[in-house]
Every structure is written in C-alpha cells, then in structure tokens.
Amino acid sequence: MADKYVLAIDQGTTSSRAIIFDHSGKIVSVGQKEHEQIFPRAGWVEHNPVEVWDNVRAVVAEALSGASINHQQIAAVGITNQRETTVVWDKKTGEPVYNAIVWQDTRTAKIVDELGGGDQDKYKDRVGLPLATYFCGPKVKWILDNVEGARERAEAGDLVMGTMDTWVLWNMTGGVDGGVHVTDVTNASRTMLMDLKTLDWDADIAADMTIPMSMLPEIKSSAEVYGVGRSSGMLPDVPIAGILGDQQAATFGQACFEPGMAKNTYGTGNFMLLNTGEEIVPSKNGLLTTVCYKIGDKPAIYALEGSIAVTGSLVQWLRDNLKMISSAPEVEELAATVEDNGGAYFVPAFSGLFAPYWKSDARGALVGLTRYVNRGHIARAVLEATAYQTREVLEAMEADSGVKLAELKVDGGMTANETLMQFQADQLGVDVVRPVVAETTALGAAYAAGIATGYWQGEQDVIDNWAEDKRWTPKVDETERDRLFRNWKKAVTRTFDWVDEDVKE
C-alpha cells in the first residue's frame, strides 16, 4: 500500500476540496476552491451546481498534481458533502432545472407549515426529524411547484433529485452516459423521506410532498463500490466506494465507534453527533435522530445530532457584511483586546434557530448593549455564541441519552481558535480534545472508501491512526459559568417570533 493513496472529495457549503491521504491517515496534498454563495432575497441561499461540479474537477486535478501522482495510484475515492443541499436535474441533458437550494435556506417555511398542519413532529417517529426548512423534501417540492414545467418533466420520469454527493457521483461516473444515481443512508436520512428502520424511501411521505418516487436515488451503505470514474475523467476506472454526509464523515474520522462517544464539528454551522449504536433513540429535547454510518452489509449505526445553523458563518458575516475584520482569524485578535463580553450577547438566528429550538421565525439579535461595548466585545460575543449554542445541544444530548459526556472531540476550522476552545471547555465543564488531523470530514470519507476496497482493514485502523493534538481543560468557576449561560438563555428568547405573516422573504 506504500505507493497507493485514497482521495476524498469534500463538497462543502463554501468550497469544494480534494484531499489525498496515505495509509497512516496523513494528508499528502489538498486542492480547494470556493464557490459563489447566491442570496436572491432574504432567507434564500443557493449554489450553482454546474460551478460546484467544475470546481470538484479542478480540485481533484490540483490535489493529484500537488502529490505528483496519477489515477493509477488512487486505490479508492470517498465523497463527503454538505448535507440537505438539494439539486434537481434532467437525467437526459444533465442540466439542473434550478440552482441547488442550500440547507440554510428558509424559503420552504410555508410548505413546511402546510405539510405539518400545526404538528411539527408529523413524520418524526419514522424519519427522526421535525418538519423544518433545513431538510431536502420540501426543497424538492418547492422546485417542482415553482420552476416552469418542472412538475410535468418530473412526472414524465425525466427529472431526478439528489443531495450534493449524488450530483457529484452521477457526474463522476458518466453523467448522461451511464451515471450512477445513488446516495448513502446518512444523506438519505436527512431528506425527511427515508424510514430510519427500513432504510428505504417512505412512499406515503413522498406522496404528501408530491415528489414522484422515480426522482429518488437508490439508497446504499456508506462503504461499498457504487461505480468507477468515467473513462474521460481524471480518475478513470477508480472505484468510488465511500459516501457519508459531512457530519457523519467527521464522526467516522474521529473514531467515534462506541455508543456514547461524541464529536463536534465547527464549520459554517456546528454539528454535534453522539453515537447511539444500533439503537434508534428518539429525541424529546429538540435533537435529530439520524443514521451515523453503515459499513457494507453490517447493521446501520445511529446517532443523535444537534445542528446549529450559524457559527463559522457568523465570523464570515462580521468580515464580509460589517467589514469589522479582513480575515476570519483576526476575530480572535480582536476578541483578545477585551477581558470579557462587556455584557453583550449575539444570537445568530439568521436562518431561524435550529437545535434545540427549531424556530424558523426567529431572527438574529445583538443584546445587552451599553455605551461601554466596543468592537472587541462584539468579536468576543461572536465567538461565545458558538460555545453557548454547543452547550445547549450537549445538555439536550445528555438528557436524551442519559449519558454524561466525559470529553468532547472537536474538529473543523474554528478549532484553530484557542480563545474559543478554552471558552468552550469552560462552558461545558469537560475537556475539549482536538486531533492531529483536524480534517476529519474528508478523512472519514476516505476511511469509508478505503475500508470498502480493502485498503484499510476496518474500524480498528481508524482508531489506531487517530492521535490527540491538543486538550483544553475547564478553568472557570461554576458561578461565573452559570451566570454567563443564564444571560445567553435570556438573549435567545429575544429572537423568537420575529417574522410576521406579512414579512416578504
């Protein structure tokens, strides 16, 4: 295996990356390219799927040339992706009928309300998810209802849908020329259309959402050979053998294989997953029940998940919209100019609130302001918002699972922020641990593909390769910790019920 590698494609919310890993799980080379964030109106977020596919090809080329290797040295390809972002395309032409509707998008609020008829948990016992704008099903319905001719073409069997893993895989395996139309159980579990027990599409829910079953991809495990790279591409005949939604991929890459193990990814949003083993644990505290992973023919492993919509993207907002910093890392320097938050709390409910509240009519609020508050305090409040939201999710997780977390494994871009990581440990009251390879999302997809093709033997190889890089231990006293959190909870209530019926979004 010394001269063989595994390539992971990480199709994320802000960029697409290709990362090549060696047998020890170390990064050999990386290609990365950002794509445009399209905001046609308030609450709407789109990506151009054609631009995304072009970027995927570009970053694969960049990673291969960076490592000075060719496709013959790639043992397998794994795909991981921003979940819930949904694309509908014509299988005869390969053309999307509309931009991909991103997971953060809130345009489906009316559809969601109509589907639920006042019951947010209408499908929850089957799919593990509340009715929310976050998930795919209502996005597909919106496209069919609003794009001219789309419904007729869908009913004629010409249109198909998928999350970004499905779109990338279909194009990689040939597109209109024999492309494979497949997704894995982790992505399917985010559509609101898959039954968690049977791991099959639920025809009744699809009918409620007026989505023809012919549009849906075939559901496979997270680690098996789905197809091979197209002959005219950069990875001809290379097996594509792993697919995991990004948060499940990070859980896999963090070696959270035992029930009760948890990880938190700090990205555009924050996502905490707790492995619950083969047991489907319904949440009574605003969490999602989801598929964690499924390796080949082995039973599916489930998880509880707390999804937070806005964390890293709040730092981007500070940079791009308010121009308070010129690069994301500067937020830490700015926050370090003050001792504390000066009484300011920032609740970033830009797309409503996700876990544990699920309020799509909430909007962002900056509260507790006095003349004393300056730029440093606001930067500090931006970082603290991520830690408070994470604590809310962790407390919901402990209540649902009955398991007290011993430590939290963390990954993602924001874990480079020492101030945030220390504050996170202080707020949780447990150690926060970062691994050596923080790119656990891509790594998880690589492991799944490598396990499916025999490059790695199984989960034990993942455990053996995992190594601790840094640990943060709580330093603050309990009284101060609880005072800050109490004020945060108060701030959150100020964001509720902001959007009225007559607000155009």
Short mmCIF file of C-alpha atoms in Angstrom, two decimals, residues 35-486:
data_model
loop_
_atom_site.label_atom_id
_atom_site.label_comp_id
_atom_site.label_asym_id
_atom_site.label_seq_id
_atom_site.Cartn_x
_atom_site.Cartn_y
_atom_site.Cartn_z
CA HIS A 35 -17.89 28.68 -4.99
CA GLU A 36 -20.31 31.59 -5.07
CA GLN A 37 -22.91 31.98 -2.31
CA ILE A 38 -26.06 33.19 -4.05
CA PHE A 39 -28.61 35.17 -1.98
CA PRO A 40 -31.52 36.07 -4.32
CA ARG A 41 -33.54 37.52 -1.40
CA ALA A 42 -33.66 37.45 2.42
CA GLY A 43 -33.63 33.88 3.73
CA TRP A 44 -32.78 32.34 0.33
CA VAL A 45 -29.39 30.64 -0.18
CA GLU A 46 -28.37 28.91 -3.42
CA HIS A 47 -25.35 27.35 -5.12
CA ASN A 48 -24.81 26.82 -8.84
CA PRO A 49 -24.46 23.01 -9.22
CA VAL A 50 -22.56 23.36 -12.52
CA GLU A 51 -19.99 25.65 -10.87
CA VAL A 52 -19.68 23.16 -8.00
CA TRP A 53 -19.06 20.24 -10.39
CA ASP A 54 -16.49 22.28 -12.35
CA ASN A 55 -14.74 23.10 -9.07
CA VAL A 56 -14.71 19.44 -7.99
CA ARG A 57 -12.89 18.53 -11.20
CA ALA A 58 -10.44 21.42 -10.72
CA VAL A 59 -9.59 20.49 -7.12
CA VAL A 60 -9.10 16.80 -7.97
CA ALA A 61 -6.59 17.87 -10.65
CA GLU A 62 -4.90 20.22 -8.16
CA ALA A 63 -4.60 17.50 -5.49
CA LEU A 64 -3.22 14.91 -7.94
CA SER A 65 -0.65 17.32 -9.35
CA GLY A 66 0.26 18.55 -5.85
CA ALA A 67 1.06 14.97 -4.84
CA SER A 68 2.77 14.22 -8.19
CA ILE A 69 0.68 11.08 -8.63
CA ASN A 70 -1.81 9.82 -11.20
CA HIS A 71 -5.09 7.92 -11.03
CA GLN A 72 -3.31 4.54 -11.02
CA GLN A 73 -2.04 5.28 -7.50
CA ILE A 74 -5.51 6.05 -6.16
CA ALA A 75 -6.97 2.93 -4.52
CA ALA A 76 -10.42 4.45 -3.95
CA VAL A 77 -12.41 7.67 -3.83
CA GLY A 78 -14.69 8.74 -0.97
CA ILE A 79 -17.25 11.54 -1.18
CA THR A 80 -18.48 13.69 1.69
CA ASN A 81 -20.83 16.61 1.28
CA GLN A 82 -22.78 19.48 2.76
CA ARG A 83 -25.98 17.70 3.68
CA GLU A 84 -29.59 18.72 2.85
CA THR A 85 -28.48 21.00 0.00
CA THR A 86 -30.67 19.77 -2.84
CA VAL A 87 -30.38 19.76 -6.62
CA VAL A 88 -32.93 18.66 -9.24
CA TRP A 89 -31.64 17.91 -12.73
CA ASP A 90 -32.64 16.44 -16.09
CA LYS A 91 -31.13 12.97 -16.44
CA LYS A 92 -31.19 13.20 -20.26
CA THR A 93 -29.34 16.53 -20.58
CA GLY A 94 -27.50 16.66 -17.24
CA GLU A 95 -28.73 20.24 -16.76
CA PRO A 96 -30.04 21.35 -13.34
CA VAL A 97 -33.55 22.85 -13.62
CA TYR A 98 -32.74 25.36 -10.87
CA ASN A 99 -29.83 26.28 -8.58
CA ALA A 100 -29.16 23.93 -5.67
CA ILE A 101 -31.18 25.08 -2.64
CA VAL A 102 -28.80 25.19 0.34
CA TRP A 103 -29.50 23.67 3.76
CA GLN A 104 -29.61 27.16 5.36
CA ASP A 105 -32.38 28.34 3.00
CA THR A 106 -35.72 29.19 4.66
CA ARG A 107 -37.99 29.68 1.60
CA THR A 108 -39.88 26.44 2.31
CA ALA A 109 -41.35 27.72 5.61
CA LYS A 110 -44.90 27.89 4.17
CA ILE A 111 -44.64 24.40 2.62
CA VAL A 112 -43.39 23.05 5.96
CA ASP A 113 -46.30 24.66 7.83
CA GLU A 114 -48.84 23.30 5.34
CA LEU A 115 -47.36 19.78 5.49
CA GLY A 116 -47.42 19.77 9.28
CA GLY A 117 -50.81 21.34 9.78
CA GLY A 118 -49.58 22.53 13.17
CA ASP A 119 -47.75 19.29 14.01
CA GLN A 120 -44.00 19.79 13.63
CA ASP A 121 -43.40 16.14 14.58
CA LYS A 122 -45.77 14.63 12.00
CA TYR A 123 -43.12 12.35 10.46
CA LYS A 124 -40.62 12.29 13.34
CA ASP A 125 -41.32 8.72 14.52
CA ARG A 126 -40.48 7.46 11.01
CA VAL A 127 -37.70 9.77 9.85
CA GLY A 128 -36.21 11.08 13.13
CA LEU A 129 -36.58 14.71 12.01
CA PRO A 130 -39.00 17.53 12.78
CA LEU A 131 -40.67 19.35 9.89
CA ALA A 132 -38.21 22.17 9.19
CA THR A 133 -36.89 24.20 6.28
CA TYR A 134 -33.48 22.54 6.85
CA PHE A 135 -34.34 19.24 5.12
CA CYS A 136 -34.49 18.20 1.44
CA GLY A 137 -38.04 17.01 0.79
CA PRO A 138 -39.73 20.44 0.96
CA LYS A 139 -36.93 21.93 -1.19
CA VAL A 140 -37.71 19.45 -3.98
CA LYS A 141 -41.42 20.26 -3.68
CA TRP A 142 -40.62 23.99 -3.92
CA ILE A 143 -38.67 23.44 -7.17
CA LEU A 144 -41.45 21.30 -8.68
CA ASP A 145 -44.08 23.87 -7.66
CA ASN A 146 -42.18 26.98 -8.78
CA VAL A 147 -39.99 26.14 -11.79
CA GLU A 148 -41.97 26.26 -15.01
CA GLY A 149 -42.54 22.81 -16.50
CA ALA A 150 -40.59 21.05 -13.74
CA ARG A 151 -43.51 19.06 -12.34
CA GLU A 152 -44.54 17.74 -15.76
CA ARG A 153 -40.97 16.71 -16.56
CA ALA A 154 -40.62 15.04 -13.15
CA GLU A 155 -43.83 13.08 -13.59
CA ALA A 156 -42.68 12.01 -17.07
CA GLY A 157 -39.60 10.50 -15.37
CA ASP A 158 -37.07 12.95 -16.84
CA LEU A 159 -36.01 14.71 -13.63
CA VAL A 160 -34.05 13.28 -10.73
CA MET A 161 -33.03 14.77 -7.39
CA GLY A 162 -30.17 14.35 -5.01
CA THR A 163 -28.02 15.86 -2.32
CA MET A 164 -24.58 17.03 -3.48
CA ASP A 165 -22.98 13.58 -3.04
CA THR A 166 -25.48 12.21 -5.57
CA TRP A 167 -24.87 15.05 -8.04
CA VAL A 168 -21.07 14.64 -7.82
CA LEU A 169 -21.22 10.82 -8.04
CA TRP A 170 -23.60 10.90 -11.02
CA ASN A 171 -21.27 13.24 -12.91
CA MET A 172 -18.11 11.36 -11.90
CA THR A 173 -19.49 8.03 -13.11
CA GLY A 174 -20.52 9.33 -16.53
CA GLY A 175 -23.46 11.72 -16.12
CA VAL A 176 -25.85 11.33 -19.08
CA ASP A 177 -23.63 8.48 -20.25
CA GLY A 178 -24.41 5.87 -17.59
CA GLY A 179 -24.03 7.99 -14.45
CA VAL A 180 -24.90 6.14 -11.22
CA HIS A 181 -27.87 7.68 -9.36
CA VAL A 182 -27.17 6.69 -5.76
CA THR A 183 -27.00 8.18 -2.27
CA ASP A 184 -25.97 6.64 1.04
CA VAL A 185 -28.04 6.05 4.19
CA THR A 186 -26.57 9.07 6.02
CA ASN A 187 -27.59 11.56 3.33
CA ALA A 188 -30.92 9.81 2.74
CA SER A 189 -31.65 10.18 6.47
CA ARG A 190 -31.59 13.99 6.01
CA THR A 191 -34.23 14.19 3.29
CA MET A 192 -37.28 13.64 5.56
CA LEU A 193 -38.19 10.90 3.06
CA MET A 194 -36.34 7.84 4.45
CA ASP A 195 -37.69 5.48 7.10
CA LEU A 196 -34.96 5.04 9.74
CA LYS A 197 -35.94 1.43 10.48
CA THR A 198 -36.23 0.06 6.91
CA LEU A 199 -33.59 2.39 5.39
CA ASP A 200 -35.95 2.75 2.42
CA TRP A 201 -37.88 5.67 0.95
CA ASP A 202 -41.30 6.23 2.54
CA ALA A 203 -43.80 6.37 -0.34
CA ASP A 204 -46.51 8.00 1.82
CA ILE A 205 -44.31 10.93 2.83
CA ALA A 206 -43.11 11.36 -0.78
CA ALA A 207 -46.78 11.45 -1.84
CA ASP A 208 -47.56 14.08 0.84
CA MET A 209 -44.74 16.19 -0.58
CA THR A 210 -45.88 15.47 -4.17
CA ILE A 211 -42.46 14.09 -5.10
CA PRO A 212 -42.51 11.30 -7.73
CA MET A 213 -40.64 8.23 -6.42
CA SER A 214 -38.84 8.00 -9.80
CA MET A 215 -36.83 11.11 -8.83
CA LEU A 216 -35.21 9.49 -5.79
CA PRO A 217 -31.75 7.90 -5.91
CA GLU A 218 -31.08 4.33 -4.82
CA ILE A 219 -30.03 4.14 -1.14
CA LYS A 220 -26.79 2.24 -0.45
CA SER A 221 -24.50 1.78 2.56
CA SER A 222 -21.75 4.30 3.40
CA ALA A 223 -18.93 1.95 2.33
CA GLU A 224 -19.29 -0.11 -0.85
CA VAL A 225 -18.31 0.31 -4.50
CA TYR A 226 -21.02 2.42 -6.17
CA GLY A 227 -19.30 2.73 -9.53
CA VAL A 228 -16.00 3.76 -11.12
CA GLY A 229 -14.67 7.02 -12.53
CA ARG A 230 -15.73 7.76 -16.12
CA SER A 231 -13.22 6.91 -18.83
CA SER A 232 -12.83 10.54 -19.95
CA GLY A 233 -12.30 11.90 -16.43
CA MET A 234 -9.22 12.24 -14.24
CA LEU A 235 -9.97 9.07 -12.26
CA PRO A 236 -10.85 6.50 -14.96
CA ASP A 237 -11.91 3.12 -13.52
CA VAL A 238 -11.03 4.16 -9.95
CA PRO A 239 -13.67 2.74 -7.57
CA ILE A 240 -15.85 5.33 -5.86
CA ALA A 241 -16.56 3.44 -2.66
CA GLY A 242 -17.50 5.73 0.24
CA ILE A 243 -20.22 8.30 0.81
CA LEU A 244 -21.02 9.99 4.12
CA GLY A 245 -22.75 13.29 4.83
CA ASP A 246 -20.13 15.68 6.21
CA GLN A 247 -21.05 15.42 9.89
CA GLN A 248 -21.30 11.66 9.84
CA ALA A 249 -17.97 11.54 7.99
CA ALA A 250 -16.36 13.62 10.74
CA THR A 251 -17.81 11.26 13.38
CA PHE A 252 -16.27 8.34 11.48
CA GLY A 253 -12.94 10.15 11.05
CA GLN A 254 -12.89 10.91 14.80
CA ALA A 255 -13.22 7.15 15.50
CA CYS A 256 -16.46 7.63 17.49
CA PHE A 257 -17.40 3.97 17.06
CA GLU A 258 -18.69 3.20 20.56
CA PRO A 259 -22.14 4.21 21.83
CA GLY A 260 -21.76 7.33 23.99
CA MET A 261 -18.82 8.77 22.00
CA ALA A 262 -19.42 12.26 20.57
CA LYS A 263 -17.75 14.81 18.34
CA ASN A 264 -18.49 18.43 17.49
CA THR A 265 -17.56 19.97 14.14
CA TYR A 266 -17.01 23.73 13.99
CA GLY A 267 -17.69 24.79 10.40
CA THR A 268 -20.18 27.08 8.66
CA GLY A 269 -22.58 25.76 11.28
CA ASN A 270 -21.86 23.46 14.23
CA PHE A 271 -22.88 19.84 14.38
CA MET A 272 -22.58 17.54 17.36
CA LEU A 273 -23.17 13.81 16.92
CA LEU A 274 -23.48 11.19 19.65
CA ASN A 275 -23.17 7.53 18.63
CA THR A 276 -26.16 5.52 19.94
CA GLY A 277 -25.10 2.19 18.38
CA GLU A 278 -27.72 0.03 16.67
CA GLU A 279 -30.45 1.69 18.74
CA ILE A 280 -32.70 4.38 17.26
CA VAL A 281 -33.07 6.92 20.10
CA PRO A 282 -35.99 9.33 19.65
CA SER A 283 -35.27 12.84 20.96
CA LYS A 284 -37.51 14.58 23.47
CA ASN A 285 -35.21 17.60 23.62
CA GLY A 286 -35.08 19.05 20.12
CA LEU A 287 -32.34 16.87 18.62
CA LEU A 288 -32.40 14.86 15.39
CA THR A 289 -32.24 11.08 15.19
CA THR A 290 -30.08 10.20 12.21
CA VAL A 291 -28.04 7.41 10.63
CA CYS A 292 -24.42 7.69 11.78
CA TYR A 293 -22.93 5.23 9.25
CA LYS A 294 -23.40 1.81 7.71
CA ILE A 295 -20.40 -0.22 6.60
CA GLY A 296 -21.31 -2.61 3.78
CA ASP A 297 -23.65 -5.38 4.98
CA LYS A 298 -23.17 -4.62 8.68
CA PRO A 299 -26.13 -3.16 10.62
CA ALA A 300 -26.68 0.59 10.49
CA ILE A 301 -25.30 2.61 13.41
CA TYR A 302 -27.46 5.53 14.56
CA ALA A 303 -26.76 8.87 16.24
CA LEU A 304 -28.39 11.78 18.00
CA GLU A 305 -27.46 15.08 16.39
CA GLY A 306 -27.62 18.69 17.45
CA SER A 307 -27.48 21.01 14.42
CA ILE A 308 -26.62 24.70 14.86
CA ALA A 309 -27.14 26.81 11.74
CA VAL A 310 -24.71 29.70 12.27
CA THR A 311 -21.25 29.54 13.88
CA GLY A 312 -18.31 29.98 11.46
CA SER A 313 -20.62 31.84 9.08
CA LEU A 314 -21.15 34.45 11.82
CA VAL A 315 -17.41 35.22 11.68
CA GLN A 316 -17.72 35.48 7.86
CA TRP A 317 -20.65 37.86 8.33
CA LEU A 318 -18.54 40.03 10.64
CA ARG A 319 -15.86 40.05 7.93
CA ASP A 320 -17.98 40.44 4.77
CA ASN A 321 -21.10 42.34 5.85
CA LEU A 322 -19.82 44.53 8.69
CA LYS A 323 -16.18 44.72 7.47
CA MET A 324 -15.02 44.64 11.12
CA ILE A 325 -12.18 42.25 10.27
CA SER A 326 -10.41 41.50 6.98
CA SER A 327 -9.80 37.77 7.60
CA ALA A 328 -11.54 35.19 9.79
CA PRO A 329 -8.53 34.52 12.13
CA GLU A 330 -8.47 38.24 13.08
CA VAL A 331 -11.62 37.73 15.14
CA GLU A 332 -9.50 36.11 17.85
CA GLU A 333 -7.05 39.04 18.00
CA LEU A 334 -9.96 41.46 18.23
CA ALA A 335 -11.67 39.40 20.95
CA ALA A 336 -8.40 39.28 22.90
CA THR A 337 -8.41 43.09 23.25
CA VAL A 338 -11.09 42.78 25.96
CA GLU A 339 -11.38 40.73 29.17
CA ASP A 340 -14.97 39.56 28.63
CA ASN A 341 -18.07 40.22 26.50
CA GLY A 342 -18.89 43.52 28.26
CA GLY A 343 -22.45 42.29 28.75
CA ALA A 344 -23.09 41.80 25.01
CA TYR A 345 -24.66 38.61 23.61
CA PHE A 346 -25.04 37.81 19.91
CA VAL A 347 -27.71 35.26 18.95
CA PRO A 348 -27.12 34.50 15.25
CA ALA A 349 -30.60 33.29 14.28
CA PHE A 350 -30.02 34.36 10.66
CA SER A 351 -31.97 31.35 9.28
CA GLY A 352 -34.14 30.87 12.34
CA LEU A 353 -32.93 28.69 15.19
CA PHE A 354 -32.01 25.03 14.73
CA ALA A 355 -31.44 22.64 17.68
CA PRO A 356 -32.81 22.54 20.27
CA TYR A 357 -35.46 25.19 19.42
CA TRP A 358 -36.47 24.66 15.76
CA LYS A 359 -37.96 28.12 15.32
CA SER A 360 -37.83 29.26 11.70
CA ASP A 361 -39.45 32.61 12.63
CA ALA A 362 -36.54 33.66 14.87
CA ARG A 363 -34.02 36.24 13.62
CA GLY A 364 -30.62 37.38 14.83
CA ALA A 365 -30.21 39.71 17.79
CA LEU A 366 -27.35 41.56 19.48
CA VAL A 367 -28.49 42.33 23.03
CA GLY A 368 -27.15 43.73 26.30
CA LEU A 369 -25.60 46.73 24.57
CA THR A 370 -24.37 49.75 26.54
CA ARG A 371 -22.09 52.68 25.61
CA TYR A 372 -19.24 50.63 27.11
CA VAL A 373 -19.43 47.93 24.41
CA ASN A 374 -16.82 48.17 21.63
CA ARG A 375 -15.66 46.14 18.60
CA GLY A 376 -13.67 43.80 20.84
CA HIS A 377 -16.74 42.93 22.90
CA ILE A 378 -18.76 42.22 19.76
CA ALA A 379 -15.97 39.96 18.42
CA ARG A 380 -15.95 38.19 21.77
CA ALA A 381 -19.75 37.82 21.71
CA VAL A 382 -19.48 36.30 18.20
CA LEU A 383 -17.08 33.60 19.44
CA GLU A 384 -19.01 32.96 22.65
CA ALA A 385 -22.25 32.41 20.67
CA THR A 386 -20.72 29.24 19.22
CA ALA A 387 -19.82 27.90 22.66
CA TYR A 388 -23.20 28.69 24.23
CA GLN A 389 -25.10 27.06 21.37
CA THR A 390 -22.89 23.98 21.71
CA ARG A 391 -23.62 23.78 25.43
CA GLU A 392 -27.38 23.91 24.74
CA VAL A 393 -27.04 20.99 22.34
CA LEU A 394 -24.84 18.98 24.71
CA GLU A 395 -27.32 19.39 27.57
CA ALA A 396 -30.15 18.19 25.28
CA MET A 397 -28.00 15.22 24.27
CA GLU A 398 -27.26 14.23 27.86
CA ALA A 399 -30.98 14.49 28.70
CA ASP A 400 -31.98 12.29 25.73
CA SER A 401 -29.28 9.66 26.09
CA GLY A 402 -28.88 9.57 29.87
CA VAL A 403 -25.11 9.57 29.23
CA LYS A 404 -22.85 12.20 30.83
CA LEU A 405 -20.15 13.14 28.34
CA ALA A 406 -16.59 12.61 29.64
CA GLU A 407 -14.88 14.74 26.97
CA LEU A 408 -15.72 16.30 23.63
CA LYS A 409 -13.74 15.55 20.47
CA VAL A 410 -13.68 18.61 18.21
CA ASP A 411 -12.71 19.31 14.61
CA GLY A 412 -13.24 21.86 11.85
CA GLY A 413 -11.74 25.26 11.03
CA MET A 414 -12.75 27.12 14.18
CA THR A 415 -10.84 24.69 16.43
CA ALA A 416 -7.72 26.70 15.50
CA ASN A 417 -9.19 29.48 17.65
CA GLU A 418 -7.62 28.95 21.09
CA THR A 419 -9.84 31.57 22.79
CA LEU A 420 -12.97 29.83 21.58
CA MET A 421 -11.76 26.33 22.51
CA GLN A 422 -10.86 27.42 26.07
CA PHE A 423 -14.21 29.17 26.46
CA GLN A 424 -15.91 26.04 25.12
CA ALA A 425 -14.25 23.86 27.78
CA ASP A 426 -15.21 26.44 30.42
CA GLN A 427 -18.85 26.43 29.33
CA LEU A 428 -19.15 22.62 29.07
CA GLY A 429 -17.21 21.80 32.21
CA VAL A 430 -15.43 18.94 30.37
CA ASP A 431 -12.18 18.63 28.42
CA VAL A 432 -12.23 19.59 24.74
CA VAL A 433 -9.87 17.49 22.58
CA ARG A 434 -8.58 18.26 19.06
CA PRO A 435 -6.96 15.53 16.91
CA VAL A 436 -3.72 15.88 14.93
CA VAL A 437 -5.61 15.66 11.60
CA ALA A 438 -8.37 18.24 12.02
CA GLU A 439 -9.70 17.49 8.51
CA THR A 440 -11.78 14.65 9.92
CA THR A 441 -14.66 15.12 7.46
CA ALA A 442 -12.57 14.28 4.40
CA LEU A 443 -10.68 11.68 6.42
CA GLY A 444 -13.91 9.88 7.37
CA ALA A 445 -14.99 9.63 3.72
CA ALA A 446 -11.52 8.36 2.79
CA TYR A 447 -11.69 5.69 5.51
CA ALA A 448 -15.13 4.50 4.35
CA ALA A 449 -13.89 4.15 0.75
CA GLY A 450 -10.62 2.52 1.87
CA ILE A 451 -12.42 0.01 4.09
CA ALA A 452 -14.80 -0.90 1.24
CA THR A 453 -11.88 -1.67 -1.09
CA GLY A 454 -9.58 -3.38 1.43
CA TYR A 455 -7.06 -0.52 1.58
CA TRP A 456 -7.81 -0.40 5.32
CA GLN A 457 -8.96 -3.45 7.24
CA GLY A 458 -11.74 -1.81 9.24
CA GLU A 459 -12.57 0.49 12.13
CA GLN A 460 -9.51 -0.60 14.15
CA ASP A 461 -7.22 1.04 11.58
CA VAL A 462 -9.12 4.32 12.09
CA ILE A 463 -8.75 4.02 15.87
CA ASP A 464 -5.01 3.26 15.53
CA ASN A 465 -4.44 6.26 13.25
CA TRP A 466 -6.30 8.75 15.50
CA ALA A 467 -3.97 10.92 17.61
CA GLU A 468 -4.57 13.77 20.07
CA ASP A 469 -3.10 17.16 19.20
CA LYS A 470 -4.33 19.47 21.95
CA ARG A 471 -6.58 19.38 25.02
CA TRP A 472 -8.35 22.28 26.77
CA THR A 473 -9.41 21.82 30.41
CA PRO A 474 -12.08 23.97 32.13
CA LYS A 475 -10.60 26.85 34.16
CA VAL A 476 -13.59 28.99 35.14
CA ASP A 477 -15.58 28.70 38.36
CA GLU A 478 -19.13 27.28 38.29
CA THR A 479 -20.87 30.51 39.37
CA GLU A 480 -19.43 32.58 36.52
CA ARG A 481 -20.06 29.79 34.02
CA ASP A 482 -23.73 29.62 35.00
CA ARG A 483 -24.20 33.40 35.13
CA LEU A 484 -22.99 33.79 31.53
CA PHE A 485 -25.16 30.92 30.32
CA ARG A 486 -28.25 32.25 32.12
#
